[in-house]
XYZ file of C-alpha atoms in Angstrom:
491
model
C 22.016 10.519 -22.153
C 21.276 9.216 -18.645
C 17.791 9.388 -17.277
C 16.544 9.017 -13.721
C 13.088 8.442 -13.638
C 10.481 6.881 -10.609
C 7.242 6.905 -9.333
C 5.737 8.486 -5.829
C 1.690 8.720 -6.232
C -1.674 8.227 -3.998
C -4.359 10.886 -4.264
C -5.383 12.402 -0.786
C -9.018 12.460 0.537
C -7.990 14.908 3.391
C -11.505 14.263 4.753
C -11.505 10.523 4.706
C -10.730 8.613 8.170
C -8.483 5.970 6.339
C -4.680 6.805 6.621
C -2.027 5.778 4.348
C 0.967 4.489 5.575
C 3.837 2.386 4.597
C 1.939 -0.907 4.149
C -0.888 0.599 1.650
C 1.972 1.510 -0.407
C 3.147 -1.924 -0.267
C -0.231 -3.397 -0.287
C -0.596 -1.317 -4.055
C 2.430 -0.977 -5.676
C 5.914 -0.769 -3.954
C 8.802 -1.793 -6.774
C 12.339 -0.851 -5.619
C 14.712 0.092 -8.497
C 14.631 -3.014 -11.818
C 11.649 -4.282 -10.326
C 9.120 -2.886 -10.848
C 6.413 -4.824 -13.626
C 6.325 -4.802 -17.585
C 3.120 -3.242 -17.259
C 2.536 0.021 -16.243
C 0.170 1.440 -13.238
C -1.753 4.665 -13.201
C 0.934 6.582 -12.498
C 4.254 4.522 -13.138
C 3.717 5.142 -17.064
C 6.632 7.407 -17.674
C 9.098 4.209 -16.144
C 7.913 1.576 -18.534
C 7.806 4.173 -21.711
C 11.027 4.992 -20.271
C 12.723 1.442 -20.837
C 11.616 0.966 -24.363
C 12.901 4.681 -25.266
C 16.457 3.732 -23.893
C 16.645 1.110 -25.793
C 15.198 2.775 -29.288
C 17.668 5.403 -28.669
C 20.866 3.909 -27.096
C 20.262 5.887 -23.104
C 20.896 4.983 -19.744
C 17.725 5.052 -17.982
C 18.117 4.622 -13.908
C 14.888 3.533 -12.089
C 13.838 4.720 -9.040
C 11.590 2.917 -6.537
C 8.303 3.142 -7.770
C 5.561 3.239 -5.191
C 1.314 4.233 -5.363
C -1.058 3.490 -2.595
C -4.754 3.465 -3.312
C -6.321 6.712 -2.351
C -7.297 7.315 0.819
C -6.959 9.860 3.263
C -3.966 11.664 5.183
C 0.042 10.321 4.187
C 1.606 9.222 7.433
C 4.277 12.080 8.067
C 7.263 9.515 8.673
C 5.961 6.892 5.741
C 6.129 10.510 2.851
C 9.558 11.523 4.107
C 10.826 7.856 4.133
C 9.345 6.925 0.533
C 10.821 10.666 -0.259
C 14.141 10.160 0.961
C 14.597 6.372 -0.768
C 13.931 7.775 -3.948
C 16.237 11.146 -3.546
C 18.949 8.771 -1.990
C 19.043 7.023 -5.187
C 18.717 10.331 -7.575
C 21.691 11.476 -5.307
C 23.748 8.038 -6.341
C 22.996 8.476 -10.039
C 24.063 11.811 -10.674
C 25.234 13.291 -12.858
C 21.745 12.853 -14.747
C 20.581 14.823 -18.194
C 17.010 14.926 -16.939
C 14.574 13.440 -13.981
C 11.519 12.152 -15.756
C 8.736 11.239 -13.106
C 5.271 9.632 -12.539
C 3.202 11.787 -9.526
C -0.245 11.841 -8.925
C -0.811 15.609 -7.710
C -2.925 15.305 -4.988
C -1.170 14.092 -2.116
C -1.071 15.571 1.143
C 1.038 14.089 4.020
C 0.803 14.842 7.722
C 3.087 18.262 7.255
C 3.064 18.360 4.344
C 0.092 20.406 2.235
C 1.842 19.835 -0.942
C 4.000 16.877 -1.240
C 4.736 16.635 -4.619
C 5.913 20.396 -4.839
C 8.020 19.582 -1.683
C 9.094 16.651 -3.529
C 10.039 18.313 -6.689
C 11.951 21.181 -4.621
C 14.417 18.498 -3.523
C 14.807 17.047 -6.557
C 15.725 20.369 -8.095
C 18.082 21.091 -5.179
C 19.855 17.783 -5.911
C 20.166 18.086 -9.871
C 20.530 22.040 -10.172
C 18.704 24.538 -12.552
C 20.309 23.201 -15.869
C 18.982 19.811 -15.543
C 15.243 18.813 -17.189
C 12.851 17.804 -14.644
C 9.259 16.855 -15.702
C 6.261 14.957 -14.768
C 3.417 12.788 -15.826
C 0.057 13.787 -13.734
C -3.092 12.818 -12.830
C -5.871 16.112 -13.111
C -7.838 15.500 -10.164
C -4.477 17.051 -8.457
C -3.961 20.893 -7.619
C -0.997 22.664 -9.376
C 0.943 25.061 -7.176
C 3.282 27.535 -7.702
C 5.592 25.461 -5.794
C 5.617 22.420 -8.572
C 5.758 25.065 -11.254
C 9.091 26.756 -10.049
C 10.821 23.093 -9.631
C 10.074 21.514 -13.166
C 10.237 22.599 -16.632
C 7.055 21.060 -17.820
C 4.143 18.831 -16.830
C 2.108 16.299 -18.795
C -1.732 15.298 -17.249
C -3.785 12.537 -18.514
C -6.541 14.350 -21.095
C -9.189 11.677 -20.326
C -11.242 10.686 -17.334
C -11.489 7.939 -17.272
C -7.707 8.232 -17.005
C -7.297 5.611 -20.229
C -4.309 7.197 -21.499
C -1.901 6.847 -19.051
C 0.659 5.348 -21.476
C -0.455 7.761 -24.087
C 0.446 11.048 -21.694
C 3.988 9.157 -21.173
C 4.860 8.716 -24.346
C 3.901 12.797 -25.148
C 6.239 13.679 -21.783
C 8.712 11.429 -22.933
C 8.833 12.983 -26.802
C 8.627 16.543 -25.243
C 11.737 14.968 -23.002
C 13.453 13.897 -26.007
C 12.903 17.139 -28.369
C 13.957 19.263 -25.055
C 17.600 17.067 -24.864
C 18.285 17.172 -28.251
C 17.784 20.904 -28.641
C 15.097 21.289 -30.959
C 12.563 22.794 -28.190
C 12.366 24.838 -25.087
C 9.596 23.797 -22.763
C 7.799 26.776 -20.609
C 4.849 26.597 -18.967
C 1.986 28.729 -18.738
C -1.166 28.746 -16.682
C -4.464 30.098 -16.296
C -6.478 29.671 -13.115
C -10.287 29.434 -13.772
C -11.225 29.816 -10.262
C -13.914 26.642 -10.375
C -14.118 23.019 -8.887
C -16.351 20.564 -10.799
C -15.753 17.193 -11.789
C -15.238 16.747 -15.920
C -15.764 13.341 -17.395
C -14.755 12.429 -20.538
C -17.116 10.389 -21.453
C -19.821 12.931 -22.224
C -20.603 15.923 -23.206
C -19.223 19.149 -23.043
C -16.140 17.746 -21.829
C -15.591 15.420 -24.780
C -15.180 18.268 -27.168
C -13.030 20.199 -25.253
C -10.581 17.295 -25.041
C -10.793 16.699 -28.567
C -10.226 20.020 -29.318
C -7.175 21.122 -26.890
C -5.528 17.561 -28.887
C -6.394 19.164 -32.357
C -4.828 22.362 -31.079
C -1.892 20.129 -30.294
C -1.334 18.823 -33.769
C -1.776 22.054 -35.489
C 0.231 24.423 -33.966
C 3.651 23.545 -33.967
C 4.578 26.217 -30.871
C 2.266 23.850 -28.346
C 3.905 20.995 -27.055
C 1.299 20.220 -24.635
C -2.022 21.484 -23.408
C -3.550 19.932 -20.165
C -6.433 20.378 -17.885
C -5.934 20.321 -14.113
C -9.614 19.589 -13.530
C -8.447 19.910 -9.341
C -9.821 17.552 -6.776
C -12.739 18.867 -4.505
C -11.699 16.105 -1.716
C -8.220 17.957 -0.849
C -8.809 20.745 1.145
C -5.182 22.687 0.546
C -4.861 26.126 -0.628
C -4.324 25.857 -3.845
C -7.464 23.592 -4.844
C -9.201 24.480 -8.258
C -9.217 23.937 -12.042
C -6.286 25.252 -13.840
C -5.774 25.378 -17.496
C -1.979 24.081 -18.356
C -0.157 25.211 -21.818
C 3.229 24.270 -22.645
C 4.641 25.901 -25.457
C 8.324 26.061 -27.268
C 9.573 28.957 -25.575
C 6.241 30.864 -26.605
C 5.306 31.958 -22.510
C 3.089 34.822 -23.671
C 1.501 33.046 -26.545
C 0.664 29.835 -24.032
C -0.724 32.489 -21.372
C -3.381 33.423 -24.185
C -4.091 30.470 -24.941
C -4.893 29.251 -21.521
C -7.517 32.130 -20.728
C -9.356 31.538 -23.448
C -9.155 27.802 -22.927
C -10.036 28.351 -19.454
C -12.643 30.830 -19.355
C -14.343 28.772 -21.940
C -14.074 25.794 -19.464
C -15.908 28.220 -17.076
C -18.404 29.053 -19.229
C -19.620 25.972 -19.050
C -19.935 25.394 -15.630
C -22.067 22.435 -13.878
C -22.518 21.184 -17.097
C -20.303 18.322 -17.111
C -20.989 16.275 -14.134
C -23.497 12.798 -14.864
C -27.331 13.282 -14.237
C -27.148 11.920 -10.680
C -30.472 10.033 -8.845
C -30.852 8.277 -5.736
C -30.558 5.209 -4.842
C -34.394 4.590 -4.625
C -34.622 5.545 -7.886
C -32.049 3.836 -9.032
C -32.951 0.582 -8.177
C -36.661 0.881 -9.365
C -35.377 1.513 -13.181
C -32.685 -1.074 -12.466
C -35.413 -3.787 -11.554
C -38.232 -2.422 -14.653
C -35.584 -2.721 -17.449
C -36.339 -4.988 -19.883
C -32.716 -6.487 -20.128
C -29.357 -6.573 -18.711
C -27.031 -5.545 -17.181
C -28.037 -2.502 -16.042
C -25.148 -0.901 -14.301
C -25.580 1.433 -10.767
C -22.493 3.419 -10.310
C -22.641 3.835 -6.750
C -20.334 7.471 -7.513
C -19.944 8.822 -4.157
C -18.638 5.913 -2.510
C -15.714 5.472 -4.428
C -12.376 4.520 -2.922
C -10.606 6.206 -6.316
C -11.633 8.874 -4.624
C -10.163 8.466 -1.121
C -13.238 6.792 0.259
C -13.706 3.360 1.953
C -15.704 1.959 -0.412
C -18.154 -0.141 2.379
C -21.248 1.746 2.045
C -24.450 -0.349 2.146
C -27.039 2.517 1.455
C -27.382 0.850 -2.729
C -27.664 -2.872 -1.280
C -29.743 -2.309 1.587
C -32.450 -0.975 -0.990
C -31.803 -3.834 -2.983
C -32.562 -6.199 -0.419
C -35.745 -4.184 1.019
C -37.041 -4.456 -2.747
C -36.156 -8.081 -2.735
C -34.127 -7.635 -6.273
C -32.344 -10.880 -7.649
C -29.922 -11.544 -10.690
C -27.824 -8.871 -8.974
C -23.884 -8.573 -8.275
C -22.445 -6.181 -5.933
C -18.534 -5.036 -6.368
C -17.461 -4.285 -4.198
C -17.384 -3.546 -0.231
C -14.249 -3.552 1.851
C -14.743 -4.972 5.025
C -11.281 -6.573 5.552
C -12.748 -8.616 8.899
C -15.153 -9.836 7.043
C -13.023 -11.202 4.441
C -10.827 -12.550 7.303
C -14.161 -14.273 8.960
C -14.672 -15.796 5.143
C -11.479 -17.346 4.866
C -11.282 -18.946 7.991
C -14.917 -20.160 7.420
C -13.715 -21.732 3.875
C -15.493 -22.265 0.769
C -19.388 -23.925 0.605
C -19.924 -22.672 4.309
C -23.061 -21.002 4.913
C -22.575 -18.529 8.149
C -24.048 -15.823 9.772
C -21.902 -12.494 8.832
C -21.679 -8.705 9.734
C -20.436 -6.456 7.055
C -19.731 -3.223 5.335
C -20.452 0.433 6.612
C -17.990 0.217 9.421
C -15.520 3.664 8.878
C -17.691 6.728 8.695
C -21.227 8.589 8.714
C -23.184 8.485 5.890
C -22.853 5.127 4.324
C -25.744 3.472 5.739
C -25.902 0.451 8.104
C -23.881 -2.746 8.577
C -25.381 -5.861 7.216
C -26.253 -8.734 9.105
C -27.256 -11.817 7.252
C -26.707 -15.651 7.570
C -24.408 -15.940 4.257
C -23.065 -18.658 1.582
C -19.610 -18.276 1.381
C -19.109 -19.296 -3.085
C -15.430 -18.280 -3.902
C -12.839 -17.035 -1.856
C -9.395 -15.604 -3.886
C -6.379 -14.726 -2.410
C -4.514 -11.730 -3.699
C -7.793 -10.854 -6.534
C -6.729 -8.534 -9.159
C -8.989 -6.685 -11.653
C -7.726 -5.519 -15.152
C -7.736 -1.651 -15.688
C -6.871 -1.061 -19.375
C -3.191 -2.622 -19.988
C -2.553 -2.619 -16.219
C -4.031 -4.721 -13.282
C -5.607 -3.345 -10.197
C -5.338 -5.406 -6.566
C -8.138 -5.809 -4.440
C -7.077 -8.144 -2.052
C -7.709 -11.122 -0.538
C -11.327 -11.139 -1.613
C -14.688 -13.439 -0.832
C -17.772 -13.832 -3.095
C -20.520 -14.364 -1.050
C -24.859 -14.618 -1.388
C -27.071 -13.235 0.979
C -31.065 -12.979 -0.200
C -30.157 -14.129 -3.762
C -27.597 -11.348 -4.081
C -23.888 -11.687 -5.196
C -21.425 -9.745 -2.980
C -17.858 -9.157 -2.911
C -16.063 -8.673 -0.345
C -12.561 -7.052 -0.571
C -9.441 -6.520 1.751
C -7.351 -3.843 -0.597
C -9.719 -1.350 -1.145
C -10.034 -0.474 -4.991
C -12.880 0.908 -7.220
C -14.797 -1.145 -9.752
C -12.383 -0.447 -12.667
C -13.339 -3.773 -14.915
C -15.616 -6.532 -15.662
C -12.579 -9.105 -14.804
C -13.125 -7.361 -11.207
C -16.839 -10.284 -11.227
C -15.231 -12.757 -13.374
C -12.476 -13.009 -11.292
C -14.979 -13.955 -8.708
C -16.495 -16.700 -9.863
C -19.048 -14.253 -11.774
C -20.570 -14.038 -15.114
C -21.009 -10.067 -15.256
C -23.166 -10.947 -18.204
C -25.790 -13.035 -16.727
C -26.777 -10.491 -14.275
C -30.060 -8.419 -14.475
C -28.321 -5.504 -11.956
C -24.256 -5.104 -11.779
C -23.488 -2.286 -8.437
C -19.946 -0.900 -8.775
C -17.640 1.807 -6.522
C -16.476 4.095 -8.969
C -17.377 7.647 -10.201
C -16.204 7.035 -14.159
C -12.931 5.330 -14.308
C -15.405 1.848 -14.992
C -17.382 3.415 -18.138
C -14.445 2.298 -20.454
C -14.986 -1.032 -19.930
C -18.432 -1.326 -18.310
C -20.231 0.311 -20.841
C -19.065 -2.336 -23.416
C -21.255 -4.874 -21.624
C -24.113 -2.617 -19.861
C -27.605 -1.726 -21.498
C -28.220 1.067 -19.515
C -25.645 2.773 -16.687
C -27.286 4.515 -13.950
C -25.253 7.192 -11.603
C -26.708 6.914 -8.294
C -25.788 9.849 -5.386
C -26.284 7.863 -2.692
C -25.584 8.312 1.194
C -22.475 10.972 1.930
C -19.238 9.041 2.262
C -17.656 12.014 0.237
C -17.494 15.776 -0.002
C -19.292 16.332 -3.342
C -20.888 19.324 -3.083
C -18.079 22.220 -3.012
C -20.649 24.972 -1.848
C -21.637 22.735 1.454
C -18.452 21.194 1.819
C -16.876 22.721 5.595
C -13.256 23.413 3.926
C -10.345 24.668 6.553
C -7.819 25.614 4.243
C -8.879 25.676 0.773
C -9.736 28.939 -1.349
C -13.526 30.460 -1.154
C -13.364 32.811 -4.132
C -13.871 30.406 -6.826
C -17.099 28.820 -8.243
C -19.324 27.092 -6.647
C -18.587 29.008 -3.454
C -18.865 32.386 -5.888
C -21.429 32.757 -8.293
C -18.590 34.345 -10.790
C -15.497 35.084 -9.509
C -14.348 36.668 -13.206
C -16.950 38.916 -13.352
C -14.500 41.921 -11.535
C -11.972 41.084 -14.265
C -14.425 41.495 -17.083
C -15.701 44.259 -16.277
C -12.223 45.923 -15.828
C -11.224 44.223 -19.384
């Protein structure tokens, strides 16, 4: 068998003010056929699985460029159809191929472009015809269109959020892959729309059944090969935003479809149950400074740049330095001048600094402080499960008897390793602040005594029923009370 296989991902805040273009890509993950790391990244999975199944099994497997850029906001037009082209140029010099096995995110949009990945996936069909097995490894905050689901056979998500198993999802596409080659399956998808936004994290309750349940329904029934949730991403306003409930069965279309309503309207039923307990960041900080021991964690959610946002809002620290909190470490805020100002200042300088809340409304007010410049790191990476994450050239520096990072790649707070890195005992601290919504509870909760999710400021579109959408649907929950209810009553 020969196997193409490669990577095109970011996930696309169309309301945030940061565009991507070629060097975000670069500044992330840009790895041009053979060389692209042992280790896998979010959504490069399928290429390292790849490479150990080729061997196992005696295949050809031909790698693609593999390429993700941080998210962020809208794909420069030229910088999509350029990363596009490299990657069909090469699919076009390996054919004839048995099957295109890919890593996508699902929630990219590009200057022209309202669904890339379906546009994407179009071409790739085009160039392999409608014999050959093309499938994909996806990230759930994405939006599945009928686009994507008339170019592949099948499509694998990550079940958990935070997205730990990456690898695990890859090595399901790939065995789905293999059974599909060899004959012994036929892959069909089926979907059920549940007409809904909400966020779904793993890590809790209801959501943590549900998962564990779809993967029991997995093992049991021999006719599933795959059963995904598309939990849909409330930052990409496209028309085909929403949850989706994805079944893949052998050959079993009607069966799946069953399946997936019921999955799905159960999904519904539970409704703005999943999200965290959210509080302010007032709040916040006053149970962060009473508790007895440390750390306490304050997951700054909505200023997360996993989810397309800059990551440099101030509203969390400014309370902490109004309240005059110490034994407190903030990670991060991306204020690449700053960084640039630290550098050339050098290690042990003490300076006076602006920073942080420089690229849109709603995350508070720059800092001004006369800083101590502690550790400065040039190309800081954090760990995020058996991968690494880049931050950038980064600076650790004290203002008021508060650690702050400072980064120049603009990443959430995925890991510990993300302090450590800096020169900082995440241990020893009383208060940790970290830029993430719940891709850091893996790892963070492992060393916090309490985790606190603080809404603070408005650097992102988190409430669906407020948010001023152009283009995306307005008949599905929360902008509807109960969009099924019609159907039900018909039923």
């Amino acid at each position: 068998m020969r196997i193409f296989t490669a990577a095109l991902a970011t996930e696309t805040n169309t309301f945030s003010p940061i565009c991507i273009d070629r060097r975000a890509f670069e500044a992330s993950l840009y790895a041009p056929p053979g060389m692209h790391p042992e280790t896998p990244t979010l959504c490069s999975a399928p290429i390292t699985v790849g490479r150990r199944i080729a061997m196992q099994k005696g295949w050809e497997v031909i790698e693609g460029t593999a390429t993700w850029a941080d998210p962020a906001g809208l794909v420069n037009r030229l910088t999509y159809e350029e990363l596009r082209d490299e990657i069909l140029g090469q699919l076009r010099a390996a054919m004839p191929v048995d099957a295109v096995v890919l890593g996508l995110h699902g929630a990219m949009v590009a200057d022209g472009y309202e669904d890339t990945e379906g546009d994407f996936l179009a071409h790739v069909r085009e160039i392999v015809g409608p014999d050959i097995l093309v499938c994909a490894e996806l990230d759930p905050h994405s939006h599945l269109t009928e686009k994507r689901l008339a170019a592949a056979n099948f499509f694998v998500y990550f079940k958990e959020f935070p997205h730990t198993d990456f690898v695990d999802r890859a090595e399901d596409l790939w065995r789905i892959a293999i059974d599909a080659l060899e004959g012994r399956v036929n892959p069909v998808m089926s979907v059920f729309d549940c007409r809904m936004i909400d966020v779904f994290p793993t890590s809790r309750e209801p959501m943590r059944s549900f998962v564990d349940k779809i993967m029991a329904m997995e093992k049991s029934d021999a006719d599933i090969l795959s059963i995904s949730v598309i939990h849909g991403f409330m930052a990409g306003d496209v028309p085909e935003m929403g949850t989706k409930l994805l079944v893949v069965t052998d050959n079993k279309p009607d069966k799946g479809s069953a399946i997936a309503r019921d999955l799905g309207l159960e999904l519904f039923s539970k409704r703005g149950t999943f999200i965290m307990p959210q509080i302010d960041e007032k709040q916040a900080v006053s149970q962060a400074m009473a508790a007895t021991s440390g750390p306490v964690v304050i997951a700054d959610l909505w200023d997360n740049p996993g989810g397309g946002t800059a990551g440099d809002a101030t509203v969390v620290l400014q309370e902490l330095l109004d309240r005059g909190a110490a034994d407190t470490a903030i990670g991060t805020i991306w204020d690449p001048m700053a960084v640039q100002i630290c550098m050339a200042a050098g290690e042990g300088a003490e300076i006076p600094l602006r920073f942080g809340a420089k690229s849109a409304p709603g995350t508070g007010n720059p800092i001004d402080g006369h800083v101590k410049i502690v550790r400065l790191v040039t190309n800081a990476e954090m760990r995020f499960g058996e991968s690494f994450a880049p931050f950038g050239d980064a600076a650790h520096i004290q203002l008021a008897g508060i650690d702050i990072i400072l980064n120049s790649t603009r990443a959430q707070s995925f890991d510990p390793s993300l302090f450590s890195v800096m020169g900082i005992d995440p241990t020893t601290k009383k208060i940790l602040v970290i830029k993430s919504t719940n891709h850091f509870y893996a790892s963070f909760s492992k060393i916090a005594s309490e985790i606190l999710y603080c809404s603070a400021g408005t650097p992102y579109p988190n409430n669906p029923a407020r948010t001023p959408y152009r283009r995306a649907r307005k008949d599905i929950w929360p902008m509807v009370a109960d969009p099924h209810a019609a159907e039900r009553k018909d039923a």
